Amino acid sequence: MTIVDVRTPDPKRFIPGATGDWEVIIGMEVHAQVLSKSKLFSGASTEFGKAPNSNVSLVDAAMPGMLPVINEECVRQAVRTGLGLKAKINNRSIFDRKNYFYPDLPQGYQISQFKDPIVGEGKIVISLGPDRQGQFEDIEIGIERLHLEQDAGKLMHDQHPTMSYVDLNRSGVALMEIVSKPDMRSSDEAKAYMTKLRSIVRYLGTCDGNMDEGSMRADVNVSVRRPGEAFGTRCEIKNVNSIRFIGQAIEYEARRQIAILEEGGTIDQETRLFDPGKGETRSMRSKEDAHDYRYFPDPDLLPLEFDDAFVEELKAHLPELPDDKKARFVAELGLSVYDASVLVSEKAIADYFEAVAEGRDGKTAANWVINDLLGALNKAGKGIEETPVSPAQLGGIIDLIKAETISGKIAKDLFEIVFAEGGDPADIVEARGMKQVTDTGAIEKAVDDIIAANPDQVAKVKAKPTLAGWFVGQVMKATGGKANPQAVQALVKSKLGIEDE
């Protein structure tokens, strides 16, 4: 690929060194496991967590005479992902053999795609922010290609003092390798890119994005240069399986390279590993080039060809993706860009919000989902899939506020009860006597009692009317938060002779 620098050096992203400023250049190769029930070239199961070597067919084990057969669903998933990345779909692609001799692939080579991938150039727009002014910065990151390939098995060197074990369950599982252009200029951009890519494949249903299970992981290419100079020598950090670790690995590797260059040294092109415990990268092996793998077209597989109608059919059934959903939330529901960004970050959150917002005020629904529900889930260490409060229950709480059955304060208490115990919000309010007091006579008596008991405070309010809020607070406290706040405020102002501005 021809490397083109599309970014103007930005001083706010420079890394200060002992001899001046430096700029980090980042590209990523993300391996995303295709969501399919069987492997790329065999009928073996892809189910996670099975006993070692139980998901292995004769093809995966490279038994003599066994030939690969392409899994059409994996092809569909790759094309759908390419469409989600706004990328060029190549109607003709070729599978190649990538030769290397490790026992994690018994045949001694990996079936991959080299010169002719299934998906060509595309793009992802990432959003950084908000900054101190509440503004977001949108940055376009180029996609170089997406190709299909087999995953390798797993080697285990710590199970026996003199032998290594191999588990071939993953061997032959379909991967999409999504290669970015070297367009990222900070660890924050790289984390935002990985977050956005993970969100897109989850919306599409082409990869589950479970990084802890290895179904999505990244090889991170890092180099540094003086701002405006040519690209430097890159090092590849292999198999990083956490967005947080991606950021840490880049920060460490950039400073490691800067220190070497400032001391007059040179960077060796190599493959490195990130050690999360130590927060540092370490050398693994010298970096291979394409000729080291001796690529050649796989003689057992014909070129993969499909027509435009195949692509158009898949395009017609794509779901609404995060960027489009965010734009709709802002335009149609009046949400802020920040709130919309939070809500579309995961498809499950967006689906939950839309269920709550249906037939209700969008901003109110967004506030409750973001501040109350997500806040409570975060505190409990749970994800949206584990929420004890259904969209119907949260919508019921919002409906009770709108009907003035309960006040905003009572609603907070009600939410905590539903979150902890479950139940129908309306039934809980009725059973526990949580309805707000709308009886003007009862509220007026409470106001009179508070005013009579606090003559000094009355005098202060006469001098400074903005202090009237103190009385409102005292009445609400005296009524256990059940008094209608608007009625209390109106009566306090009337009793103290304060006119509305």
XYZ file of C-alpha atoms in Angstrom:
501
model
C 0.000 0.000 0.000
C 1.160 3.551 -0.705
C 1.258 5.515 2.547
C -0.210 8.996 2.236
C -0.114 11.529 5.062
C -3.586 13.085 5.214
C -3.248 14.939 8.526
C -1.907 18.426 9.189
C 0.411 18.384 12.233
C -1.543 19.636 15.272
C 0.523 21.085 18.157
C -2.058 20.005 20.742
C -1.242 16.379 19.904
C 2.550 16.744 19.993
C 4.573 14.837 22.565
C 7.263 17.016 24.187
C 10.721 15.434 24.295
C 14.049 16.548 25.699
C 15.116 17.945 22.313
C 11.786 19.215 20.989
C 8.339 18.065 19.948
C 7.454 14.708 18.422
C 4.400 13.352 16.644
C 3.136 9.780 17.005
C 1.774 7.958 13.936
C -0.648 5.096 14.543
C -2.246 2.506 12.300
C -4.207 -0.536 13.414
C -4.930 -4.025 12.130
C -8.021 -5.251 13.951
C -8.922 -8.939 13.908
C -12.675 -9.339 14.346
C -14.121 -12.840 14.630
C -17.017 -13.299 12.234
C -20.307 -14.137 13.907
C -21.133 -17.494 12.332
C -21.988 -20.906 13.736
C -19.262 -22.695 11.792
C -15.710 -21.960 10.677
C -14.525 -20.283 7.480
C -13.696 -23.476 5.548
C -15.185 -26.288 7.642
C -18.388 -27.241 9.437
C -16.778 -27.286 12.910
C -18.505 -25.252 15.632
C -17.250 -21.806 16.675
C -18.836 -21.978 20.152
C -16.638 -20.317 22.769
C -15.521 -22.102 25.931
C -15.685 -25.706 24.718
C -13.170 -28.297 25.966
C -9.781 -28.082 24.202
C -9.717 -29.602 20.711
C -13.449 -30.403 20.691
C -14.287 -27.947 17.859
C -11.923 -29.516 15.320
C -12.914 -31.104 12.009
C -10.711 -33.185 9.713
C -10.202 -30.029 7.606
C -9.020 -28.026 10.644
C -6.650 -30.846 11.595
C -5.241 -30.859 8.023
C -5.856 -34.550 7.493
C -4.678 -35.799 4.061
C -7.160 -35.269 1.252
C -9.303 -32.739 3.152
C -10.233 -29.663 1.099
C -11.573 -26.269 2.283
C -15.099 -25.155 1.306
C -16.005 -21.481 1.716
C -18.704 -20.603 4.266
C -21.170 -18.308 2.461
C -22.397 -16.734 5.701
C -18.869 -15.531 6.464
C -18.743 -13.894 3.029
C -22.053 -12.157 3.714
C -20.799 -10.915 7.076
C -17.620 -9.515 5.536
C -19.570 -7.669 2.832
C -22.020 -6.273 5.392
C -19.099 -5.024 7.474
C -17.552 -3.408 4.407
C -20.834 -1.642 3.665
C -20.959 -0.434 7.283
C -17.467 1.027 6.812
C -18.629 2.814 3.633
C -15.994 0.828 1.790
C -15.558 -0.444 -1.761
C -16.819 -4.012 -2.135
C -14.696 -6.080 -4.508
C -16.898 -8.471 -6.490
C -13.856 -10.659 -7.144
C -11.313 -11.610 -4.500
C -8.668 -14.317 -4.116
C -7.617 -16.511 -1.197
C -3.889 -16.950 -0.692
C -1.688 -19.184 1.379
C 0.388 -17.354 3.983
C 3.144 -19.777 4.925
C 4.543 -20.139 8.422
C 5.414 -23.211 10.420
C 3.796 -23.189 13.837
C 1.648 -26.015 15.221
C -1.301 -23.675 15.869
C -2.250 -24.220 12.191
C -1.631 -27.887 11.365
C -1.471 -27.390 7.581
C 1.610 -25.158 7.956
C -0.023 -22.161 6.305
C -2.904 -19.765 6.892
C -5.568 -19.218 4.237
C -5.831 -15.435 3.969
C -6.194 -12.738 1.294
C -3.232 -10.693 0.140
C -3.364 -8.646 -3.070
C -7.081 -9.060 -3.795
C -9.187 -8.631 -0.604
C -12.962 -8.854 -0.424
C -13.287 -5.219 0.759
C -11.240 -2.193 -0.326
C -10.936 1.377 0.944
C -13.455 2.849 3.390
C -13.603 5.215 6.352
C -14.647 5.642 9.966
C -15.452 9.000 11.571
C -14.388 9.208 15.205
C -15.439 11.951 17.615
C -13.184 13.344 20.343
C -14.571 15.439 23.179
C -16.285 17.247 24.600
C -13.631 19.902 25.264
C -13.953 22.649 27.887
C -16.339 24.528 25.606
C -18.480 21.419 25.155
C -17.394 21.000 21.532
C -16.573 17.750 19.713
C -13.910 17.188 17.069
C -14.780 14.783 14.263
C -11.842 13.047 12.551
C -12.001 10.788 9.510
C -9.810 7.671 9.719
C -9.193 5.823 6.469
C -9.728 2.088 6.094
C -7.187 0.477 3.758
C -8.893 -2.925 3.377
C -10.835 -5.747 4.988
C -9.930 -9.332 4.188
C -11.089 -12.736 5.338
C -8.687 -15.232 6.883
C -8.474 -18.184 9.253
C -7.649 -17.733 12.912
C -4.893 -19.852 14.418
C -5.110 -22.217 17.366
C -3.757 -21.503 20.828
C -0.336 -22.590 22.074
C 0.098 -23.096 25.829
C 3.615 -23.250 27.218
C 2.838 -23.223 30.940
C 0.894 -26.487 31.294
C 3.870 -28.854 31.478
C 7.571 -28.475 32.391
C 8.913 -29.965 29.145
C 6.059 -29.878 26.616
C 3.855 -27.287 24.940
C 0.142 -27.936 24.444
C -1.994 -26.832 21.501
C -5.749 -26.197 21.417
C -7.126 -26.097 17.864
C -10.651 -24.930 18.747
C -9.976 -21.504 17.206
C -7.995 -22.896 14.287
C -9.963 -22.106 11.131
C -12.430 -19.700 12.776
C -13.280 -16.874 10.348
C -11.616 -13.530 11.002
C -12.087 -10.175 9.319
C -8.793 -8.303 9.386
C -9.673 -4.619 9.181
C -6.612 -2.543 8.317
C -6.638 1.201 8.959
C -4.471 3.769 7.258
C -1.818 5.425 9.464
C -4.171 8.334 10.151
C -4.252 8.424 13.963
C -2.122 10.883 15.907
C -2.756 10.138 19.591
C -3.664 7.306 21.932
C -7.063 8.970 22.461
C -7.747 8.803 18.725
C -6.725 5.135 18.643
C -9.034 4.283 21.553
C -11.890 6.215 19.925
C -11.250 4.365 16.643
C -11.345 0.941 18.292
C -14.460 1.901 20.276
C -16.228 3.100 17.119
C -15.215 0.058 15.054
C -16.396 -2.254 17.819
C -19.708 -0.387 17.977
C -20.218 -0.648 14.198
C -19.657 -4.428 13.997
C -21.950 -4.943 16.980
C -24.708 -2.869 15.348
C -24.247 -4.894 12.159
C -24.223 -8.192 14.051
C -21.064 -9.292 12.215
C -18.852 -9.650 15.332
C -19.781 -9.749 19.023
C -16.815 -7.497 19.927
C -16.045 -9.486 23.088
C -12.407 -8.522 23.496
C -12.060 -10.512 26.714
C -12.871 -13.689 24.750
C -10.417 -12.854 21.970
C -13.110 -12.314 19.352
C -11.783 -8.804 18.718
C -8.159 -7.813 19.149
C -5.752 -5.326 17.633
C -2.223 -5.202 16.271
C -1.136 -1.587 16.812
C 1.548 -0.046 14.582
C 3.385 2.847 16.225
C 6.099 5.168 14.936
C 7.247 8.670 15.843
C 8.670 11.583 13.851
C 9.450 15.243 14.103
C 6.290 17.164 13.080
C 6.137 17.507 9.315
C 8.917 15.017 8.558
C 8.607 11.647 6.787
C 7.120 8.653 8.592
C 9.504 6.891 10.953
C 10.207 3.175 11.411
C 7.203 1.437 12.921
C 6.917 -1.251 15.538
C 3.889 -3.537 15.716
C 2.350 -4.331 19.110
C 0.586 -7.682 18.715
C -2.762 -8.953 20.004
C -3.857 -6.132 22.327
C -7.240 -7.217 23.698
C -8.467 -4.147 25.593
C -9.210 -0.572 24.549
C -7.545 0.690 27.729
C -4.459 -1.417 27.008
C -4.312 -0.010 23.459
C -3.980 3.482 24.932
C -1.360 2.419 27.481
C 0.683 0.498 24.889
C 0.791 3.489 22.523
C 1.802 5.920 25.272
C 4.654 3.673 26.412
C 5.862 2.736 22.914
C 5.881 6.336 21.656
C 8.001 7.496 24.590
C 10.311 4.466 24.230
C 10.988 5.327 20.590
C 11.438 9.041 21.346
C 14.010 8.245 24.057
C 16.006 6.047 21.644
C 15.987 8.641 18.863
C 16.915 11.510 21.166
C 19.932 9.519 22.343
C 21.074 9.133 18.743
C 19.838 5.560 18.255
C 17.656 4.019 15.563
C 14.355 2.139 15.745
C 14.399 -1.496 14.712
C 11.310 -2.646 12.817
C 10.005 -5.397 15.062
C 6.985 -7.065 16.589
C 6.429 -6.350 20.275
C 4.045 -7.486 23.021
C 2.345 -5.319 25.631
C 2.651 -6.398 29.273
C -0.403 -4.962 31.122
C 1.104 -5.772 34.519
C 4.214 -3.696 33.888
C 2.541 -1.235 31.526
C 5.305 -1.653 28.933
C 6.030 -3.248 25.573
C 8.788 -5.800 25.030
C 10.450 -7.249 21.947
C 8.918 -10.439 20.523
C 10.613 -10.933 17.119
C 11.851 -9.015 14.117
C 8.964 -7.815 11.955
C 8.212 -9.974 8.940
C 7.580 -8.491 5.509
C 5.162 -9.938 2.938
C 7.926 -11.861 1.119
C 8.740 -13.741 4.341
C 5.327 -15.417 4.177
C 5.718 -16.521 0.525
C 2.126 -15.684 -0.402
C 0.620 -17.474 -3.398
C -3.005 -18.144 -4.495
C -4.502 -21.169 -2.739
C -4.833 -23.887 -5.415
C -7.728 -25.526 -3.555
C -9.978 -22.448 -3.726
C -11.350 -20.739 -6.824
C -11.506 -16.918 -6.897
C -14.483 -15.675 -4.840
C -16.954 -13.926 -7.142
C -20.424 -12.444 -6.650
C -22.543 -9.893 -8.523
C -23.876 -6.449 -7.652
C -27.314 -7.881 -6.846
C -25.755 -9.892 -3.984
C -24.269 -6.694 -2.524
C -27.425 -4.626 -3.039
C -29.533 -7.241 -1.249
C -27.248 -7.052 1.787
C -27.179 -3.235 1.665
C -30.984 -3.082 1.638
C -31.181 -4.876 4.980
C -28.467 -3.031 6.894
C -29.568 -1.659 10.290
C -29.353 2.007 11.233
C -25.714 2.576 12.219
C -24.387 4.729 15.111
C -23.669 7.917 13.134
C -27.087 7.938 11.461
C -28.831 7.148 14.736
C -26.967 9.934 16.545
C -27.907 12.447 13.840
C -31.564 11.391 14.106
C -31.597 11.695 17.897
C -30.219 15.232 17.634
C -32.484 16.354 14.766
C -35.766 14.674 15.711
C -35.607 14.373 19.509
C -33.676 17.563 20.249
C -30.905 15.794 22.170
C -27.485 17.332 22.662
C -24.616 15.825 20.664
C -23.109 14.563 23.928
C -26.290 12.805 25.094
C -26.871 11.304 21.656
C -23.259 10.054 21.569
C -23.657 8.314 24.923
C -26.925 6.677 23.883
C -25.643 5.300 20.558
C -22.335 4.055 21.996
C -23.858 0.580 22.330
C -26.748 -0.801 20.336
C -28.371 -2.235 23.478
C -28.368 1.220 25.131
C -29.817 2.862 22.016
C -32.559 0.210 21.773
C -33.396 0.653 25.473
C -33.591 4.444 25.115
C -35.827 4.284 22.062
C -38.222 1.977 23.900
C -38.407 4.452 26.813
C -38.685 7.516 24.541
C -41.513 6.153 22.399
C -44.501 8.434 22.939
C -42.626 10.486 25.559
C -40.371 13.551 25.636
C -36.975 12.540 24.227
C -34.885 14.832 26.435
C -36.604 13.611 29.601
C -36.122 9.994 28.573
C -32.449 10.661 27.754
C -31.817 12.274 31.145
C -33.297 9.310 33.002
C -31.462 6.701 30.914
C -28.065 8.442 31.051
C -28.019 9.923 34.545
C -30.168 7.527 36.563
C -30.163 4.147 34.844
C -26.600 4.084 33.443
C -25.335 5.716 36.647
C -26.968 3.034 38.798
C -25.754 0.232 36.514
C -22.203 1.582 36.578
C -22.290 1.770 40.372
C -23.565 -1.823 40.522
C -20.955 -3.012 38.019
C -23.597 -4.139 35.521
C -24.100 -3.665 31.806
C -27.296 -2.560 30.096
C -28.105 -6.215 29.311
C -28.314 -6.874 33.068
C -30.585 -3.950 33.947
C -33.209 -4.773 36.593
C -35.339 -1.856 35.356
C -37.133 -2.539 32.071
C -37.937 0.225 29.549
C -41.605 -0.153 30.513
C -40.828 0.396 34.194
C -38.678 3.469 33.565
C -41.292 4.815 31.159
C -43.906 4.271 33.882
C -41.917 6.436 36.306
C -41.669 9.214 33.705
C -45.435 8.965 33.062
C -46.170 9.354 36.804
C -44.101 12.568 36.887
C -45.887 13.965 33.826
C -49.287 13.173 35.379
C -48.109 14.989 38.546
C -48.858 11.841 40.530
C -45.352 12.081 41.981
C -42.754 14.834 42.194
C -39.264 14.651 40.706
C -37.812 13.933 44.142
C -40.265 11.101 44.809
C -39.444 9.743 41.339
C -35.783 9.363 42.349
C -36.816 7.363 45.420
C -39.220 5.315 43.319
C -36.478 4.503 40.802
C -34.230 3.193 43.578
C -37.032 0.937 44.819
C -37.728 -0.448 41.337
C -33.992 -0.930 40.702
C -33.540 -2.851 43.968
C -36.853 -4.698 44.258
C -38.656 -4.569 40.919
C -42.417 -4.106 40.623
C -44.854 -1.869 38.801
C -44.095 1.815 39.560
C -47.784 2.827 39.770
C -48.571 -0.031 42.174
C -45.579 0.876 44.375
C -46.682 4.519 44.573
C -50.193 3.457 45.557
C -49.132 0.812 48.076
C -46.518 2.972 49.815
C -48.441 6.243 49.842
C -45.918 8.032 47.669
C -48.366 10.232 45.760
C -47.503 13.889 45.908
C -49.791 16.175 47.863
C -51.795 18.376 45.524
C -54.357 19.446 48.146
C -53.826 23.213 48.246
C -55.254 23.450 51.766
C -52.760 20.958 53.192
C -49.853 22.636 51.412
C -51.003 26.087 52.556
C -51.061 24.947 56.183
C -47.486 23.640 55.869
C -46.369 26.957 54.348
C -48.084 28.954 57.108
C -46.457 26.818 59.811
C -42.951 27.278 58.361
C -43.403 31.056 57.934
C -44.755 31.443 61.476
C -41.839 29.511 62.955
C -39.139 31.522 61.147
C -39.741 35.296 61.504
C -36.018 36.097 61.126
C -35.898 34.291 57.797
C -39.046 36.161 56.681
C -37.270 39.456 57.319
C -34.290 38.317 55.244
C -36.551 37.369 52.357
C -38.240 40.775 52.470
C -34.802 42.319 51.982
C -33.616 39.716 49.448
C -36.495 37.892 47.669
C -34.160 35.323 46.066
C -33.895 33.660 49.518
C -37.510 32.477 49.220
C -36.182 29.136 48.025
C -35.247 28.352 51.619
C -38.947 28.249 52.550
C -39.746 26.038 49.557
C -37.089 23.590 50.714
C -38.391 23.565 54.282
C -41.972 22.892 53.151
C -40.837 20.067 50.909
C -38.862 18.616 53.804
C -41.826 18.926 56.161
C -44.093 17.101 53.692
C -41.601 14.328 53.019
C -41.075 15.580 49.478
C -44.690 14.825 48.614
C -45.947 18.372 48.141
C -46.321 19.585 44.587
C -43.210 21.797 44.117
C -44.960 24.283 41.825
C -47.848 24.722 44.281
C -45.389 25.212 47.169
C -43.422 27.825 45.260
C -46.538 29.734 44.264
C -47.924 29.759 47.841
C -44.594 30.802 49.391
C -44.327 33.755 47.011
C -47.937 34.715 47.642
C -47.634 34.529 51.446
C -44.370 36.499 51.487
C -45.627 39.085 49.001
C -43.010 38.302 46.375
C -44.005 39.149 42.836
C -42.935 37.046 39.832
C -40.431 38.806 37.643
